[in-house]
N, CA, C and O atoms as a MOPAC input file, in Angstrom:
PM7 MOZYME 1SCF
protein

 N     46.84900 1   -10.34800 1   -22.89700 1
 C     45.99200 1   -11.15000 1   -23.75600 1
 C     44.59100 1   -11.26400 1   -23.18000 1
 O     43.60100 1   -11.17400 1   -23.90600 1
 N     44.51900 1   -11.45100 1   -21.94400 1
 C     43.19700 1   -11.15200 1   -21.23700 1
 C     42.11100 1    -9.94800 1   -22.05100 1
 O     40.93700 1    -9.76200 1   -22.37000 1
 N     43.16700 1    -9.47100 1   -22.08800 1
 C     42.43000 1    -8.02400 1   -21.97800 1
 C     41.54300 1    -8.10800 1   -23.76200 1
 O     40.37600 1    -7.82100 1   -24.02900 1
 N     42.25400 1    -8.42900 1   -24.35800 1
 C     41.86100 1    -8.98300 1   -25.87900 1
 C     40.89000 1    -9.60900 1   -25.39800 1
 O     39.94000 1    -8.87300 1   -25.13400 1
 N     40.77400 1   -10.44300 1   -25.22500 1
 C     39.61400 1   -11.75800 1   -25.47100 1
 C     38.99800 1   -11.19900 1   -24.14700 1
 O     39.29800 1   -12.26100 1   -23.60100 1
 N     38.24100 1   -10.29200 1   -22.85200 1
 C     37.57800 1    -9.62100 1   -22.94400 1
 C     36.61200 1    -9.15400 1   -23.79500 1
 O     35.44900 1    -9.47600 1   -24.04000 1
 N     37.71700 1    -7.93700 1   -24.36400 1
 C     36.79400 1    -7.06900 1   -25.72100 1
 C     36.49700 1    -7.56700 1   -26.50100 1
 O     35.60500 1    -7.01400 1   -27.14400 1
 N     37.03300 1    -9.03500 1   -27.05500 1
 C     36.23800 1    -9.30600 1   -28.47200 1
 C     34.87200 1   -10.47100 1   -27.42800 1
 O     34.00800 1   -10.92000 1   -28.18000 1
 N     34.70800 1   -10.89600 1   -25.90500 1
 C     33.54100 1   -11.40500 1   -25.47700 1
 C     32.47400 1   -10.25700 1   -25.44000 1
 O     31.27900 1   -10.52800 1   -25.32800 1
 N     32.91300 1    -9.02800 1   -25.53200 1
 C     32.16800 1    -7.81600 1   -24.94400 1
 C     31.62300 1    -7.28900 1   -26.65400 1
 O     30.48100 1    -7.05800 1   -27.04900 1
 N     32.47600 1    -7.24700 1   -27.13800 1
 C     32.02200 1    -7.06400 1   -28.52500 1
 C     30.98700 1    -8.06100 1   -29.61700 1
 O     30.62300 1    -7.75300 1   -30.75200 1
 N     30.76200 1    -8.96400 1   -29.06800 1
 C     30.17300 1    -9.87300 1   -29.25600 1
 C     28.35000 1    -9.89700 1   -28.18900 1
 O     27.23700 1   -10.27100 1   -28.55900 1
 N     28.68300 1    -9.49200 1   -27.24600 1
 C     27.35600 1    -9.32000 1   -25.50800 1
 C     26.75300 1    -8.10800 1   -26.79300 1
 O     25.68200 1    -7.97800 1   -27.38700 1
 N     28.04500 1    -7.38300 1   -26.81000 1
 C     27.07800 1    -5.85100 1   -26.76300 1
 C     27.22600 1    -4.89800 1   -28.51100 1
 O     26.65700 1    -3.94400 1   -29.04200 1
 N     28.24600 1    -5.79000 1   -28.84400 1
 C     29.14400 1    -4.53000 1   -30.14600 1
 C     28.63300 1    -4.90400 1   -31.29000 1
 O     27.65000 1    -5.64400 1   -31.25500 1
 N     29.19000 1    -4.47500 1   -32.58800 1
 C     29.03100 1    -4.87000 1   -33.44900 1
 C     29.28000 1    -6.50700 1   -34.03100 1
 O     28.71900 1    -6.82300 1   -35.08000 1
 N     29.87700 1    -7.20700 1   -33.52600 1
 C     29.91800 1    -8.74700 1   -33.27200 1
 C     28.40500 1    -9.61600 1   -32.62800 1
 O     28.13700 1   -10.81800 1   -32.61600 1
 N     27.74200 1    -8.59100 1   -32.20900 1
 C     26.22500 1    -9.14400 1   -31.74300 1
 C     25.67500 1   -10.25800 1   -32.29600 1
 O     25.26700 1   -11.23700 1   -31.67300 1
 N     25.66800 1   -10.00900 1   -34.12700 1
 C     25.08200 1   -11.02100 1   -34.93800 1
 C     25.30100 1   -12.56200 1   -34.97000 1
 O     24.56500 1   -13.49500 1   -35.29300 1
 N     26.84000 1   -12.47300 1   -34.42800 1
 C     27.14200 1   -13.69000 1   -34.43600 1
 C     26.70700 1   -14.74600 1   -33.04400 1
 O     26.89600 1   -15.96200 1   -32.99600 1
 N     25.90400 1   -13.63300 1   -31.66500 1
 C     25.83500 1   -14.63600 1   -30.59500 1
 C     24.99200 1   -15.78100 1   -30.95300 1
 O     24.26100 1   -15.67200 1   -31.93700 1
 N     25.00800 1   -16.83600 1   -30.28900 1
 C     24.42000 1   -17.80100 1   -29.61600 1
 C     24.06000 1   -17.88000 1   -28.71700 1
 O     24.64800 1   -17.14800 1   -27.92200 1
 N     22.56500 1   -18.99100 1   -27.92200 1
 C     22.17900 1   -18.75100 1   -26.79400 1
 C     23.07000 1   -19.72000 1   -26.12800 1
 O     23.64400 1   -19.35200 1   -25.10300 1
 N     23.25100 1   -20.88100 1   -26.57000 1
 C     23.93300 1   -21.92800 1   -25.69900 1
 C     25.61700 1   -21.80300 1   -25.43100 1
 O     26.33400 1   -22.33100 1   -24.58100 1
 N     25.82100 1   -21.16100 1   -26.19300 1
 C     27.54400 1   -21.15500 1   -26.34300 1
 C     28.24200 1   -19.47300 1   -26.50300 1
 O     27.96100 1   -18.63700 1   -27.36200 1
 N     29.02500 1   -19.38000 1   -25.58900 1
 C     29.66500 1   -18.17200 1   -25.41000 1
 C     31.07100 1   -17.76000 1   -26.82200 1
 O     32.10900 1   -18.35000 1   -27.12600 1
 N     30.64600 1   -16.95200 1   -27.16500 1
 C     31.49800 1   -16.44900 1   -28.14400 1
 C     32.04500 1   -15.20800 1   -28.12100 1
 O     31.45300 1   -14.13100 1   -28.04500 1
 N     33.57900 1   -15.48800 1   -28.21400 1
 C     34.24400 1   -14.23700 1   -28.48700 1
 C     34.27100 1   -13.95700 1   -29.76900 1
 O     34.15900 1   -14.86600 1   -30.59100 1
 N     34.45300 1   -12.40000 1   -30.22200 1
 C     35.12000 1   -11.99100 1   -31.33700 1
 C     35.11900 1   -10.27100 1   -32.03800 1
 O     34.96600 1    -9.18100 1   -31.48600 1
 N     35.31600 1   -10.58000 1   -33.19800 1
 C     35.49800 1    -9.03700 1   -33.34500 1
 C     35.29200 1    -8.79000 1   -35.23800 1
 O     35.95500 1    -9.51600 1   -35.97900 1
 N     34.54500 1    -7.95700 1   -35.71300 1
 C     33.86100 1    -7.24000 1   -37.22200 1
 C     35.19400 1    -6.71800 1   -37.49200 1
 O     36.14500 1    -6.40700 1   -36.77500 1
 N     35.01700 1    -6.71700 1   -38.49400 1
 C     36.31500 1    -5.45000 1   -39.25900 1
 C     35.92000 1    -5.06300 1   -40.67500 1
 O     35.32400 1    -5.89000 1   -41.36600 1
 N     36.18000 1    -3.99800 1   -41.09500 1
 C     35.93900 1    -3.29600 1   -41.90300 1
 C     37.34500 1    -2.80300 1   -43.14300 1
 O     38.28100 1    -2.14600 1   -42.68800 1
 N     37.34300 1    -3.21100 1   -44.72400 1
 C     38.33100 1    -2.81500 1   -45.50200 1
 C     37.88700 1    -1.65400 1   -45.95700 1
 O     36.76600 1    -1.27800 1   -45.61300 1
 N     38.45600 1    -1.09400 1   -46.57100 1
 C     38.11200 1     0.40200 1   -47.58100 1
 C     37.91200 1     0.14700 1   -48.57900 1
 O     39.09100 1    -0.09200 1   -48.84400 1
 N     37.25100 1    -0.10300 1   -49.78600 1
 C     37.55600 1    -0.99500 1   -50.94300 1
 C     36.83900 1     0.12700 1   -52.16000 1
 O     35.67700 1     0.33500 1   -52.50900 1
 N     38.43100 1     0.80800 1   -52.65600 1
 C     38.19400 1     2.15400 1   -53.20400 1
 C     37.11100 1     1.68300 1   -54.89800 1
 O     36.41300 1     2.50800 1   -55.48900 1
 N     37.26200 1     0.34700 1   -55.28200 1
 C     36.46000 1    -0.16300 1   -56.05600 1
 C     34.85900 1    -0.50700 1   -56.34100 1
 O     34.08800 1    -0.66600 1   -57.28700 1
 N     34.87700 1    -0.51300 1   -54.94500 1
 C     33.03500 1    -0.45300 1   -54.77300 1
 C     32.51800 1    -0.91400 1   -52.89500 1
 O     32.89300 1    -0.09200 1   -52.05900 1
 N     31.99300 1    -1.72900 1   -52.54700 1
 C     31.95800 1    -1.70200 1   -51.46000 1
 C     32.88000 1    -2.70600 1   -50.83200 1
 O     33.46400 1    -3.72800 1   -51.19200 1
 N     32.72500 1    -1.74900 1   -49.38500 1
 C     33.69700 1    -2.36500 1   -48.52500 1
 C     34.00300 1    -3.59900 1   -48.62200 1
 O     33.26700 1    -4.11000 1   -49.46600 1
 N     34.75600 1    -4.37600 1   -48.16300 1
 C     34.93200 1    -5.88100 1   -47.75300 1
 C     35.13400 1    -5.94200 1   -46.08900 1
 O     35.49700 1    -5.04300 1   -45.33000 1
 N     34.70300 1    -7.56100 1   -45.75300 1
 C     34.27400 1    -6.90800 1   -44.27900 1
 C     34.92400 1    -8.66100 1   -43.47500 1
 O     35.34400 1    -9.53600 1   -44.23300 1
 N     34.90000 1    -8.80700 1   -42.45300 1
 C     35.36500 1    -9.41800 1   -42.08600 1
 C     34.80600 1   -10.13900 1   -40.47800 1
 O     33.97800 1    -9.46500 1   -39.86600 1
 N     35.19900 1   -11.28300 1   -39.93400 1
 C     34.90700 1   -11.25700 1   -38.42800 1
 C     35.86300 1   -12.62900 1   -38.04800 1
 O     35.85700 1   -13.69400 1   -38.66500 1
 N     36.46500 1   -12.37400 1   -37.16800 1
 C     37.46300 1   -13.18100 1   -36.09400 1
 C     37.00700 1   -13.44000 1   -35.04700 1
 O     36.79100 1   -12.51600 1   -34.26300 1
 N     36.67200 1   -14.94000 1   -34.64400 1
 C     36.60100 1   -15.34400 1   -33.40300 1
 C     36.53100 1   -16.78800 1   -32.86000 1
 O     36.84900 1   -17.63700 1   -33.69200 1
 N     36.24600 1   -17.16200 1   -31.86500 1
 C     36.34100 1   -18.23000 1   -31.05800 1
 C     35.25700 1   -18.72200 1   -30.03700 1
 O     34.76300 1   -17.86700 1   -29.30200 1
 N     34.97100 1   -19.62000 1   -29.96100 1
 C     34.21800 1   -20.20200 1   -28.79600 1
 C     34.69900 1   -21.84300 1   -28.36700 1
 O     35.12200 1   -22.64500 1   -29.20100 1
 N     34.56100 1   -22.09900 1   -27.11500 1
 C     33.67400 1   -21.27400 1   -26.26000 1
 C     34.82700 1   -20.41600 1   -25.52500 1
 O     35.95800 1   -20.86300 1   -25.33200 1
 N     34.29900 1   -18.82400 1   -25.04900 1
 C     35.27000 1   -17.96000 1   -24.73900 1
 C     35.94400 1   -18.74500 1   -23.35600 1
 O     37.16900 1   -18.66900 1   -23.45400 1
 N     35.63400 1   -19.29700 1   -22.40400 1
 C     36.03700 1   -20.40400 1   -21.17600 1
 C     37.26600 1   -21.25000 1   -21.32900 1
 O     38.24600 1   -21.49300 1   -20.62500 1
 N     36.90400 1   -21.55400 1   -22.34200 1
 C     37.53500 1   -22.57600 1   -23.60400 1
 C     37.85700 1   -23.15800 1   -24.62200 1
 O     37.70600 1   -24.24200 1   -25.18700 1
 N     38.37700 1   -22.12100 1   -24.75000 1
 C     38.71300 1   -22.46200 1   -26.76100 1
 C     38.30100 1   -24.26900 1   -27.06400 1
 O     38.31900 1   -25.32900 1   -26.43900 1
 N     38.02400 1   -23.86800 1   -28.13600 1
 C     37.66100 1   -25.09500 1   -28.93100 1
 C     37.59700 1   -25.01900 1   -30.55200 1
 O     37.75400 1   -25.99700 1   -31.28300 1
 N     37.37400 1   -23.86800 1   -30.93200 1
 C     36.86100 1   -23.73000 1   -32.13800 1
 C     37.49400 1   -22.16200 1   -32.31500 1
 O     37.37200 1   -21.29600 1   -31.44800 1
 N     38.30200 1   -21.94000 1   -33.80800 1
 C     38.38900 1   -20.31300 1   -33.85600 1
 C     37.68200 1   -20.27300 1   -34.95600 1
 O     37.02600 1   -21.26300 1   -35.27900 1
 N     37.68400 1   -19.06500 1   -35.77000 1
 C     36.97600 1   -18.95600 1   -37.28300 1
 C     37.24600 1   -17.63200 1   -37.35800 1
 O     36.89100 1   -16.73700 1   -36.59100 1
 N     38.19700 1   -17.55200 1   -38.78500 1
 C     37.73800 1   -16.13200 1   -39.69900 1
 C     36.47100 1   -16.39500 1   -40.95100 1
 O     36.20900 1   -17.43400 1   -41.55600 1
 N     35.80900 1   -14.97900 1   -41.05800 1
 C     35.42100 1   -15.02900 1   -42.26200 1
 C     35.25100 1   -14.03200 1   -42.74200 1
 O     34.80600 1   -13.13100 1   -42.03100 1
 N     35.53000 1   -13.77900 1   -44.12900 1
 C     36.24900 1   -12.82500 1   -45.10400 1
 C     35.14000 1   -12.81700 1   -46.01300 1
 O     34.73300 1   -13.79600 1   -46.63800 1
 N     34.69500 1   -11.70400 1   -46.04800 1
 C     33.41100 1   -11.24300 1   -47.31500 1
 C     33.79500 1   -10.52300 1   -48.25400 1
 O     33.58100 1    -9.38500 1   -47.83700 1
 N     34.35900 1   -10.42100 1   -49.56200 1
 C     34.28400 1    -9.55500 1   -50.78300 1
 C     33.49400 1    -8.91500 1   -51.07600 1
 O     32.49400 1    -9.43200 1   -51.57300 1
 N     33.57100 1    -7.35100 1   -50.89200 1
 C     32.25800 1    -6.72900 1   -51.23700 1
 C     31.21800 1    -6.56500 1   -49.93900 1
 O     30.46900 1    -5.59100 1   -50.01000 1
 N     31.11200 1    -7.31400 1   -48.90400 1
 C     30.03400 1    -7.43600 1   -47.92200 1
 C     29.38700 1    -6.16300 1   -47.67000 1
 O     28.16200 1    -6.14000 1   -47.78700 1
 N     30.17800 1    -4.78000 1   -47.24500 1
 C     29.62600 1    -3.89000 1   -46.72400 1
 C     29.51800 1    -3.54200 1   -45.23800 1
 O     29.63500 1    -2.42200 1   -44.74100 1
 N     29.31300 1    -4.52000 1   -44.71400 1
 C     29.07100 1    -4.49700 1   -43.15200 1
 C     29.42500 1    -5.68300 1   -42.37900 1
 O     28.57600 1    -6.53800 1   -42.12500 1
 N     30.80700 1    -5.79100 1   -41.94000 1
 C     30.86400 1    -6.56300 1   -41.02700 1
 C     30.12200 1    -7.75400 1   -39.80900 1
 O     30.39400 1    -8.90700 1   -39.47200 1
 N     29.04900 1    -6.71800 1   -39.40800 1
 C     28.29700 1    -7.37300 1   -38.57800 1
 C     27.00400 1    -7.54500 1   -39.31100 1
 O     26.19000 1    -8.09900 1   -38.57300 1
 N     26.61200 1    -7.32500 1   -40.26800 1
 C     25.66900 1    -8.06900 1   -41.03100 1
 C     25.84700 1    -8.96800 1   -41.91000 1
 O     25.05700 1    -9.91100 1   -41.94000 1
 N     26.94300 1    -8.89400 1   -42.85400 1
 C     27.45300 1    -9.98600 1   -43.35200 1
 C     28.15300 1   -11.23000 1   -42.91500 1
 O     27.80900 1   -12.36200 1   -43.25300 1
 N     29.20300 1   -10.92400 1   -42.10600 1
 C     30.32100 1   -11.88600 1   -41.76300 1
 C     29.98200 1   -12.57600 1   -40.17300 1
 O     29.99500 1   -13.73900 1   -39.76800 1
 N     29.71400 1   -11.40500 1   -39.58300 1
 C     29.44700 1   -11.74600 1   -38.09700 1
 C     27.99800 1   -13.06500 1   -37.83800 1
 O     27.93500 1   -13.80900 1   -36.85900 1
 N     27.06600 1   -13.04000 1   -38.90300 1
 C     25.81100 1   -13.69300 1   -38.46900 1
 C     26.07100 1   -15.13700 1   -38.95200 1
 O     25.70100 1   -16.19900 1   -38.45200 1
 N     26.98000 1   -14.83800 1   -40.32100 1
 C     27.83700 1   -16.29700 1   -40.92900 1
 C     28.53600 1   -17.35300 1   -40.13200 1
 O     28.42300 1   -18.57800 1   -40.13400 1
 N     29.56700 1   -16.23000 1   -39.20000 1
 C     30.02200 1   -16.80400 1   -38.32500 1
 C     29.56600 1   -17.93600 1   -36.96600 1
 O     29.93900 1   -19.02000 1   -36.51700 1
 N     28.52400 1   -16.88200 1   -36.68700 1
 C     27.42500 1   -17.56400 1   -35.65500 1
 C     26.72400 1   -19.01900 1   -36.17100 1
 O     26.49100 1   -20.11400 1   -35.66200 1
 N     26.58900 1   -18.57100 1   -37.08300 1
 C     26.03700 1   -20.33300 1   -38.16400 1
 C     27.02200 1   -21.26900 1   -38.46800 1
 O     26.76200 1   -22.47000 1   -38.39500 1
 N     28.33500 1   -20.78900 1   -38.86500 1
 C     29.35500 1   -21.81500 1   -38.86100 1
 C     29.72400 1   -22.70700 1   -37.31500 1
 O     30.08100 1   -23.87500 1   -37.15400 1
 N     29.48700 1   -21.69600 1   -36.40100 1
 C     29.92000 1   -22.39700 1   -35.13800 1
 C     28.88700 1   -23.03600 1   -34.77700 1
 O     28.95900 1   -24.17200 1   -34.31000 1
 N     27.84500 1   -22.43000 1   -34.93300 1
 C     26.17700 1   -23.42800 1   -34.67900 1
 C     26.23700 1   -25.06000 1   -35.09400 1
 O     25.80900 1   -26.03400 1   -34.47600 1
 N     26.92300 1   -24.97500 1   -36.35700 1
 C     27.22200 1   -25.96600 1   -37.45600 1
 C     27.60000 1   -26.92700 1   -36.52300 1
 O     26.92100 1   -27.91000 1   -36.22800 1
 N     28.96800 1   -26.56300 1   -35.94100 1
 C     30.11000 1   -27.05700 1   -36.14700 1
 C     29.52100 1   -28.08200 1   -34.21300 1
 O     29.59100 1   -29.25700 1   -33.85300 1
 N     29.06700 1   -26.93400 1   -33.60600 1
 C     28.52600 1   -27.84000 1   -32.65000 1
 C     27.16200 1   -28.67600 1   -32.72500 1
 O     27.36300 1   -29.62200 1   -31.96300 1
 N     26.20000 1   -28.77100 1   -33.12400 1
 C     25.59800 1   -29.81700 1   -34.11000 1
 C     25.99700 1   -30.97100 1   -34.48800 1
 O     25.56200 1   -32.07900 1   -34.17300 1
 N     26.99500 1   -30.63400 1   -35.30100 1
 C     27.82500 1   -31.98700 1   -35.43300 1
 C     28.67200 1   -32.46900 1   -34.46300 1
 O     28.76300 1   -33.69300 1   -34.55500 1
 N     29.11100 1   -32.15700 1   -33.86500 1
 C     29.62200 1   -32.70600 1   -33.02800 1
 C     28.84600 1   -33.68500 1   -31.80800 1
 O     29.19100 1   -34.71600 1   -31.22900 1
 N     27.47300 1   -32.69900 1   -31.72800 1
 C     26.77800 1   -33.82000 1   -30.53900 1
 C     26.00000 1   -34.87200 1   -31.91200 1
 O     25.16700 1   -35.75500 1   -31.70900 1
 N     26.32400 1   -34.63100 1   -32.70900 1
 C     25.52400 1   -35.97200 1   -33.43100 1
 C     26.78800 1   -37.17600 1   -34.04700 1
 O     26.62800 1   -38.22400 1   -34.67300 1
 N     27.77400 1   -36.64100 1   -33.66300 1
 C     28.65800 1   -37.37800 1   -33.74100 1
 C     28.89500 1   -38.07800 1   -32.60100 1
 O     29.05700 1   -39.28200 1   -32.79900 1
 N     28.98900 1   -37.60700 1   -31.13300 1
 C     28.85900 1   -38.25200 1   -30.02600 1
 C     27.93200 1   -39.51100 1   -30.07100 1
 O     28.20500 1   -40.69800 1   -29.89000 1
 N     26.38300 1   -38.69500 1   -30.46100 1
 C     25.26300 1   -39.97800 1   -30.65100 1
 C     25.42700 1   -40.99300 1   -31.04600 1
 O     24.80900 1   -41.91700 1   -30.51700 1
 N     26.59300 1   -41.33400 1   -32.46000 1
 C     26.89000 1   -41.97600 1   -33.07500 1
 C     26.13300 1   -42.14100 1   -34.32100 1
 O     26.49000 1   -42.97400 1   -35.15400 1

């Protein structure tokens, strides 16, 4: 399992998962790509942060997207952006 969550931190530093980094928070994950003999692809991205320590996972599933790491992967990065945001403004009270 190591070895997984590695490649999807590495795929994320360097791969097609790029879109989704953040500067403050380490993220694993990984793009995927459907065949979608109807018109364009549908595309996808799986992952988690912080890679140290889970806290948070997220899929997200695009109909049609085309490109994984332009569609789904940069979404992703904003959902988790989100998600920690709120959380320190929830701390604040």
């Amino acid at each position: 399992f190591q070895h997984v969550k590695e490649g999807m931190r590495l795929a994320i530093k360097e791969g097609t998962g790029k879109n989704a980094r953040l500067e403050e928070i380490e993220i694993a994950g990984k793009t995927g790509t459907a065949q979608n003999p109807q018109g364009e692809n549908h595309v996808w991205f799986v992952g988690f942060a912080p890679f140290q320590n889970l806290e948070i996972g997220i899929t997200i599933f695009v109909e049609h997207g085309g490109d994984g790491s332009q569609a789904a992967a940069p979404l992703a990065g904003k959902i988790i952006a989100e998600y920690y945001r709120l959380k320190e403004e929830t701390k604040r009270g």
